[in-house]
XYZ file of C-alpha atoms in Angstrom:
160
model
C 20.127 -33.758 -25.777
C 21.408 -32.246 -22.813
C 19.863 -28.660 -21.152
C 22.121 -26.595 -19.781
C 22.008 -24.517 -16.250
C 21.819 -21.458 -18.083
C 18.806 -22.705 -19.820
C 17.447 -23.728 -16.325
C 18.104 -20.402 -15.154
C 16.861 -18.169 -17.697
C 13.653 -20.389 -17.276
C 13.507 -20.160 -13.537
C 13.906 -16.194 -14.142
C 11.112 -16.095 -16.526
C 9.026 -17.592 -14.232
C 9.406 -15.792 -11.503
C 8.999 -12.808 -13.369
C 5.704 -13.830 -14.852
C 4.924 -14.767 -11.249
C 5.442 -11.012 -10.124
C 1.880 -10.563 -11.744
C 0.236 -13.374 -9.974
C -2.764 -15.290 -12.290
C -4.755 -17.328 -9.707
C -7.646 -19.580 -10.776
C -10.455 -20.216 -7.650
C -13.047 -22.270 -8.439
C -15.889 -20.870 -6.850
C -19.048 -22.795 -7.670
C -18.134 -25.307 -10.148
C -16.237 -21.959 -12.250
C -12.981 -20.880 -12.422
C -12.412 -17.845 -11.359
C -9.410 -15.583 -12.474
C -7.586 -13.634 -9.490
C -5.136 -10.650 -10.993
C -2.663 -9.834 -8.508
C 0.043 -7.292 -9.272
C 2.861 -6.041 -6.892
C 2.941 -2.091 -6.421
C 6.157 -0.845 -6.121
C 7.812 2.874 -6.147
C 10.952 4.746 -5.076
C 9.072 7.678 -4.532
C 7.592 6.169 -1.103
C 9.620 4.397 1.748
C 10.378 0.943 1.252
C 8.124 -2.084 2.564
C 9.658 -2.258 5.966
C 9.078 -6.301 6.667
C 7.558 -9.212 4.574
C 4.949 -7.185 2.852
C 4.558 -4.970 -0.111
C 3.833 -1.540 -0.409
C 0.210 -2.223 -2.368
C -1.100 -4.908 -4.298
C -3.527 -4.348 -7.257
C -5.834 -7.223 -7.619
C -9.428 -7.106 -9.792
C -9.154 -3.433 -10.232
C -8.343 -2.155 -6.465
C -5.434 -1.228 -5.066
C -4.242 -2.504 -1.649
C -2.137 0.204 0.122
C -0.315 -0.897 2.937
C -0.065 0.895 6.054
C 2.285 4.151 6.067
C 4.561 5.822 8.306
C 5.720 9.031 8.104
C 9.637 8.257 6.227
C 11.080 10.491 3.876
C 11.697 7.957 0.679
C 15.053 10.096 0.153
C 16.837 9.688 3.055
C 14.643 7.074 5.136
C 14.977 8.896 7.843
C 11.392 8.532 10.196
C 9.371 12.152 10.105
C 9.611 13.671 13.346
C 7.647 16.729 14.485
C 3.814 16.552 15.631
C 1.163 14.644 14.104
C 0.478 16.993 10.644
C 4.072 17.038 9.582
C 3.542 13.308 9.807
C 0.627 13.114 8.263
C 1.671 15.532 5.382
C 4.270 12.940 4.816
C 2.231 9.309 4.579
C -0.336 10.899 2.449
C 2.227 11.979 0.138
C 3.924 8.661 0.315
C 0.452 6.931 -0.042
C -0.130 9.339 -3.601
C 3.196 8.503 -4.915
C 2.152 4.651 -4.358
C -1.179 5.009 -6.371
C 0.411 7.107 -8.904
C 2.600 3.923 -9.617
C -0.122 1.700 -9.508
C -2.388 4.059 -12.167
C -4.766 5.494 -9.544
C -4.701 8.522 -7.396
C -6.602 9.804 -3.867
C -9.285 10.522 -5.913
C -10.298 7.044 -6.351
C -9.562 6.615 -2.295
C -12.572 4.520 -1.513
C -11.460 3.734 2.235
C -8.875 4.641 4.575
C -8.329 3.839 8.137
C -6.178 6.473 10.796
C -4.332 4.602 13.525
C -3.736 7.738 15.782
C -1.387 6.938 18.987
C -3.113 9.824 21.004
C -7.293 10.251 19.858
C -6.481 14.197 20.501
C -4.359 14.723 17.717
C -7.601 14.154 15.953
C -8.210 17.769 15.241
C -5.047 18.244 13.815
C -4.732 15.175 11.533
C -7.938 16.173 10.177
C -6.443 19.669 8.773
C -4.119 17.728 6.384
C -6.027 15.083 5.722
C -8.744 17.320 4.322
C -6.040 19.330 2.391
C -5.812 15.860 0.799
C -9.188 14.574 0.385
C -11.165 18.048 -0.364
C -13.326 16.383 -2.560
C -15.855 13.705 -2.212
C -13.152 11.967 0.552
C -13.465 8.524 1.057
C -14.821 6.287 3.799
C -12.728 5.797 6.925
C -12.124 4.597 10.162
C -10.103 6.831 12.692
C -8.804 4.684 16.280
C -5.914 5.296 18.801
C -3.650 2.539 19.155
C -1.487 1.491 22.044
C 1.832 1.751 19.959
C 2.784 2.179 16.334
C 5.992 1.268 14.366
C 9.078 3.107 15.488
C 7.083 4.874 17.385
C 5.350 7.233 15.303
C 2.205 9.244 16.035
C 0.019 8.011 12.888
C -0.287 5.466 10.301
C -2.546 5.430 7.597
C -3.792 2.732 5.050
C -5.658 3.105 1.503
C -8.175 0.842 -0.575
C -8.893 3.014 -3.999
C -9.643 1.735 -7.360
C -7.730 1.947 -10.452
């Protein structure tokens, strides 16, 4: 009996679908321990720009990757000052944990890379518009340089 490429194929694409929704077994301490890793993907927020994924949901958290301010429709980068472009990630960052079955609400950390420390103020007025409620924990710190040369960047661990 001979198996074709097609079967070959349509196995290869099977498994790298299951794959998409990575099961990894640790063993920690003599146990095996199961690791669920999904991929989080949505048009609604720009695309990963490099080797990385917008968020990965593993064990019940979800994994947001670092956000620039890009308009998902035309992928243009935001320009104007520091709110507009704040305004924009954390609506790209909602849009990310609405795809992954979350929402800020369950924000449980968040970390502000600011290229200039006195546009604190003014991130702060849309960030709170954002997190009114019981916001989560974060770290705010100026960097040097962001991608394209953007004024903020902000990253999100919530829960599911």
């Amino acid at each position: 009996m001979t198996i074709s490429n097609e079967f070959w194929a349509m196995s290869f694409g099977l498994w790298y679908s299951v794959r998409s929704v990575v099961s990894v077994l640790l063993k920690e301490q003599n146990n095996w321990k199961l690791i669920m890793r999904e991929v989080i993907s949505t048009k609604n927020a720009p695309p990963a720009g490099g080797p990385y994924s917008q968020a990965i949901k593993a064990n019940g958290f979800i994994f947001v990757a670092g956000q620039i301010a890009i308009d998902p429709a035309t992928g243009e980068i935001g320009t104007g000052d520091v709110q507009a472009q704040a305004e924009q990630i954390l609506r790209s960052i909602s849009a990310i944990l609405q795809a992954a079955g979350s929402s800020l609400a369950n924000a449980v950390q968040s970390r502000v890379f600011l290229k200039n420390m006195n546009d604190f103020d003014a991130m702060n007025k849309i960030y709170t518009k954002f997190f009114s409620n019981a916001p989560p924990a974060r770290t705010t710190v100026e960097v040097a340089r962001l991608p394209k040369d953007v004024l903020i960047e902000i990253d999100v661990i919530a829960v599911e």
